[in-house]
């Protein structure tokens, strides 16, 4: 089990941090300047593997640059910024660590008579942090966010990102066969203001966010600015948006088949590629970041960024997670070769995970009727379900399709195998019609 510890650096000057003795779950650690160092020792003493990530806001360039020109150069070169920041933080962090650079926000003055201004938003910082987490922490089974350092705006942005990331992990963990919601652990570490000569107690609080089985509504606009420059940027991102939309369309079909209880449809669907959505989203955000402006105006360095829609970015991250999950559901259904018992087995687990128990009851009822009626069929015999159940025609086929778990009597064929299994399939000539119903299930 890998635990990642994340903490925001509030300064690059080691003199800004006090040496403290920390108390964690009855054990004493230190002296350390950062609680992340104490947590790392605590976890390793317990036999757990951990990694420490320090988030360094761009605003801390005031500690590194001797002039506006130096600052501009560092802000343009993220890798050099991270290397320089890590070098300065080695005296602060008493353990192995990595540095990730976070976008800046606000106005800052250097003691060398120059200033720094970021035209940015908390939503931007949170959006980029969220997407970075999908790379940084996807293999971690636990994440601890330390809140004792860093400006409030950055703390808020990271907490906003973590709330969405938690929901993202609920679906990706299900897709990878882990224990569903709750297998990823998110905790917050905090402590009171230190008192001179006293141990500083550290509290670890588990954080929970609900992951709803539903597709986010998307506006279609990653960039929310409406200037001519923003419009040109949107045009450049159009190809990536189309790639993402194509995968979302595949995922929506699978989602509707699950939500509206038509599981046999899943056998006929293409698997959506959630990883492709994330790759395209990262590329799009990189393009937006690449269009930022870093200029020196007199003694002030100004960094201007296009504003991204936080809800849009979050929506795409959740869409990617749902796509990964639904792709695995499709794969599981296909592996059962349309056998009725196999479909019941797979979908029973799916409906339980997604709190769709009513779907399970309806599907079981339909399956029981079909299995009982199919007992009179000869091995190898293939018949229309309407004939097996001895039913008449369907007055409202679309309504009845969803009312009977997608097993419409005059669109579904039943075959009894030599082993006595029941195999279902749709009338190939009616597949287009069926897919149209699933794409738009409204009456």
Short mmCIF file of N, CA and C in Angstrom, two decimals, residues 107-169:
data_model
loop_
_atom_site.label_atom_id
_atom_site.label_comp_id
_atom_site.label_asym_id
_atom_site.label_seq_id
_atom_site.Cartn_x
_atom_site.Cartn_y
_atom_site.Cartn_z
N UNK A 107 -0.90 39.06 -5.73
CA UNK A 107 0.15 40.06 -5.92
C UNK A 107 1.19 39.90 -4.82
N UNK A 108 2.50 39.93 -5.22
CA UNK A 108 3.57 39.71 -4.26
C UNK A 108 4.69 40.72 -4.50
N UNK A 109 5.32 41.13 -3.42
CA UNK A 109 6.43 42.09 -3.50
C UNK A 109 7.72 41.41 -3.08
N UNK A 110 8.77 41.61 -3.87
CA UNK A 110 10.09 41.09 -3.52
C UNK A 110 10.81 42.11 -2.66
N UNK A 111 11.71 41.62 -1.80
CA UNK A 111 12.50 42.56 -0.99
C UNK A 111 13.58 43.23 -1.82
N UNK A 112 13.62 42.92 -3.13
CA UNK A 112 14.60 43.53 -4.04
C UNK A 112 13.94 44.60 -4.93
N UNK A 113 12.83 45.14 -4.46
CA UNK A 113 12.15 46.28 -5.09
C UNK A 113 11.54 45.94 -6.45
N UNK A 114 11.05 44.75 -6.60
CA UNK A 114 10.24 44.41 -7.77
C UNK A 114 9.05 43.60 -7.29
N UNK A 115 8.04 43.47 -8.13
CA UNK A 115 6.82 42.79 -7.70
C UNK A 115 6.36 41.78 -8.74
N UNK A 116 5.38 41.01 -8.31
CA UNK A 116 4.91 39.89 -9.11
C UNK A 116 3.39 39.88 -9.03
N UNK A 117 2.74 39.75 -10.20
CA UNK A 117 1.27 39.76 -10.21
C UNK A 117 0.74 38.65 -11.11
N UNK A 118 -0.18 37.86 -10.56
CA UNK A 118 -0.80 36.77 -11.31
C UNK A 118 -2.26 37.09 -11.56
N UNK A 119 -2.66 37.16 -12.83
CA UNK A 119 -4.07 37.29 -13.19
C UNK A 119 -4.59 35.87 -13.41
N UNK A 120 -5.17 35.31 -12.37
CA UNK A 120 -5.53 33.90 -12.38
C UNK A 120 -6.73 33.70 -11.45
N UNK A 121 -7.16 32.47 -11.26
CA UNK A 121 -8.30 32.19 -10.40
C UNK A 121 -8.06 30.90 -9.62
N UNK A 122 -8.76 30.76 -8.51
CA UNK A 122 -8.69 29.53 -7.73
C UNK A 122 -9.18 28.36 -8.58
N UNK A 123 -10.20 28.61 -9.41
CA UNK A 123 -10.71 27.56 -10.29
C UNK A 123 -9.66 27.02 -11.23
N UNK A 124 -8.83 27.90 -11.78
CA UNK A 124 -7.74 27.46 -12.65
C UNK A 124 -6.77 26.55 -11.90
N UNK A 125 -6.34 27.01 -10.72
CA UNK A 125 -5.37 26.25 -9.94
C UNK A 125 -5.94 24.89 -9.60
N UNK A 126 -7.20 24.86 -9.16
CA UNK A 126 -7.85 23.61 -8.80
C UNK A 126 -7.98 22.67 -10.00
N UNK A 127 -8.33 23.21 -11.15
CA UNK A 127 -8.51 22.39 -12.35
C UNK A 127 -7.22 21.72 -12.77
N UNK A 128 -6.13 22.49 -12.80
CA UNK A 128 -4.85 21.91 -13.20
C UNK A 128 -4.35 20.92 -12.15
N UNK A 129 -4.61 21.21 -10.87
CA UNK A 129 -4.21 20.29 -9.81
C UNK A 129 -4.95 18.97 -9.93
N UNK A 130 -6.24 19.03 -10.23
CA UNK A 130 -7.05 17.83 -10.38
C UNK A 130 -6.49 16.94 -11.48
N UNK A 131 -6.22 17.52 -12.63
CA UNK A 131 -5.73 16.72 -13.76
C UNK A 131 -4.34 16.18 -13.45
N UNK A 132 -3.53 16.94 -12.73
CA UNK A 132 -2.21 16.45 -12.34
C UNK A 132 -2.33 15.26 -11.38
N UNK A 133 -3.30 15.30 -10.51
CA UNK A 133 -3.51 14.18 -9.58
C UNK A 133 -3.80 12.88 -10.31
N UNK A 134 -4.47 12.95 -11.46
CA UNK A 134 -4.79 11.73 -12.20
C UNK A 134 -3.53 11.06 -12.76
N UNK A 135 -2.42 11.79 -12.81
CA UNK A 135 -1.14 11.20 -13.17
C UNK A 135 -0.31 10.89 -11.93
N UNK A 136 -0.28 11.86 -11.02
CA UNK A 136 0.60 11.79 -9.86
C UNK A 136 0.22 10.68 -8.90
N UNK A 137 -1.08 10.50 -8.63
CA UNK A 137 -1.51 9.68 -7.51
C UNK A 137 -2.38 8.49 -7.88
N UNK A 138 -2.48 8.16 -9.16
CA UNK A 138 -3.42 7.12 -9.57
C UNK A 138 -3.08 5.73 -9.04
N UNK A 139 -1.83 5.50 -8.67
CA UNK A 139 -1.46 4.18 -8.14
C UNK A 139 -1.39 4.18 -6.61
N UNK A 140 -1.62 5.32 -6.02
CA UNK A 140 -1.60 5.41 -4.56
C UNK A 140 -2.90 4.87 -3.99
N UNK A 141 -2.81 4.18 -2.88
CA UNK A 141 -4.01 3.68 -2.22
C UNK A 141 -4.46 4.58 -1.08
N UNK A 142 -3.61 5.53 -0.72
CA UNK A 142 -3.97 6.49 0.32
C UNK A 142 -3.29 7.81 0.00
N UNK A 143 -3.97 8.89 0.31
CA UNK A 143 -3.39 10.22 0.12
C UNK A 143 -3.67 11.04 1.38
N UNK A 144 -2.63 11.67 1.91
CA UNK A 144 -2.77 12.53 3.09
C UNK A 144 -2.40 13.95 2.68
N UNK A 145 -3.31 14.87 2.88
CA UNK A 145 -3.06 16.27 2.55
C UNK A 145 -2.81 17.04 3.85
N UNK A 146 -1.62 17.61 3.95
CA UNK A 146 -1.23 18.38 5.14
C UNK A 146 -1.59 19.85 4.93
N UNK A 147 -2.34 20.40 5.85
CA UNK A 147 -2.89 21.75 5.68
C UNK A 147 -2.21 22.81 6.54
N UNK A 148 -1.06 22.49 7.14
CA UNK A 148 -0.46 23.42 8.10
C UNK A 148 0.37 24.52 7.46
N UNK A 149 0.69 24.40 6.17
CA UNK A 149 1.45 25.45 5.48
C UNK A 149 0.78 25.77 4.15
N UNK A 150 1.13 26.93 3.59
CA UNK A 150 0.55 27.35 2.32
C UNK A 150 -0.54 28.38 2.51
N UNK A 151 -0.65 29.32 1.56
CA UNK A 151 -1.67 30.36 1.65
C UNK A 151 -3.06 29.76 1.47
N UNK A 152 -4.04 30.44 2.06
CA UNK A 152 -5.41 29.91 2.06
C UNK A 152 -5.94 29.62 0.66
N UNK A 153 -5.63 30.49 -0.30
CA UNK A 153 -6.13 30.30 -1.66
C UNK A 153 -5.63 28.98 -2.25
N UNK A 154 -4.36 28.65 -2.00
CA UNK A 154 -3.81 27.41 -2.52
C UNK A 154 -4.38 26.21 -1.78
N UNK A 155 -4.56 26.32 -0.48
CA UNK A 155 -5.16 25.24 0.31
C UNK A 155 -6.58 24.93 -0.21
N UNK A 156 -7.35 25.99 -0.45
CA UNK A 156 -8.71 25.81 -0.94
C UNK A 156 -8.71 25.15 -2.32
N UNK A 157 -7.82 25.59 -3.19
CA UNK A 157 -7.76 25.03 -4.55
C UNK A 157 -7.45 23.54 -4.52
N UNK A 158 -6.51 23.14 -3.68
CA UNK A 158 -6.15 21.72 -3.59
C UNK A 158 -7.29 20.91 -3.00
N UNK A 159 -7.94 21.44 -1.97
CA UNK A 159 -9.07 20.73 -1.37
C UNK A 159 -10.21 20.55 -2.37
N UNK A 160 -10.46 21.57 -3.19
CA UNK A 160 -11.48 21.45 -4.23
C UNK A 160 -11.11 20.35 -5.23
N UNK A 161 -9.84 20.30 -5.60
CA UNK A 161 -9.38 19.26 -6.55
C UNK A 161 -9.52 17.87 -5.93
N UNK A 162 -9.18 17.74 -4.66
CA UNK A 162 -9.22 16.43 -4.00
C UNK A 162 -10.65 15.90 -3.88
N UNK A 163 -11.62 16.80 -3.71
CA UNK A 163 -13.01 16.34 -3.59
C UNK A 163 -13.47 15.66 -4.88
N UNK A 164 -13.06 16.19 -6.02
CA UNK A 164 -13.42 15.58 -7.31
C UNK A 164 -12.56 14.34 -7.55
N UNK A 165 -11.29 14.41 -7.17
CA UNK A 165 -10.40 13.27 -7.38
C UNK A 165 -10.89 12.05 -6.61
N UNK A 166 -11.44 12.26 -5.44
CA UNK A 166 -11.97 11.16 -4.64
C UNK A 166 -13.09 10.43 -5.40
N UNK A 167 -13.99 11.20 -6.01
CA UNK A 167 -15.06 10.60 -6.80
C UNK A 167 -14.50 9.88 -8.02
N UNK A 168 -13.51 10.49 -8.66
CA UNK A 168 -12.83 9.87 -9.81
C UNK A 168 -12.27 8.51 -9.43
N UNK A 169 -11.62 8.45 -8.25
CA UNK A 169 -11.01 7.20 -7.83
C UNK A 169 -12.05 6.13 -7.50
#
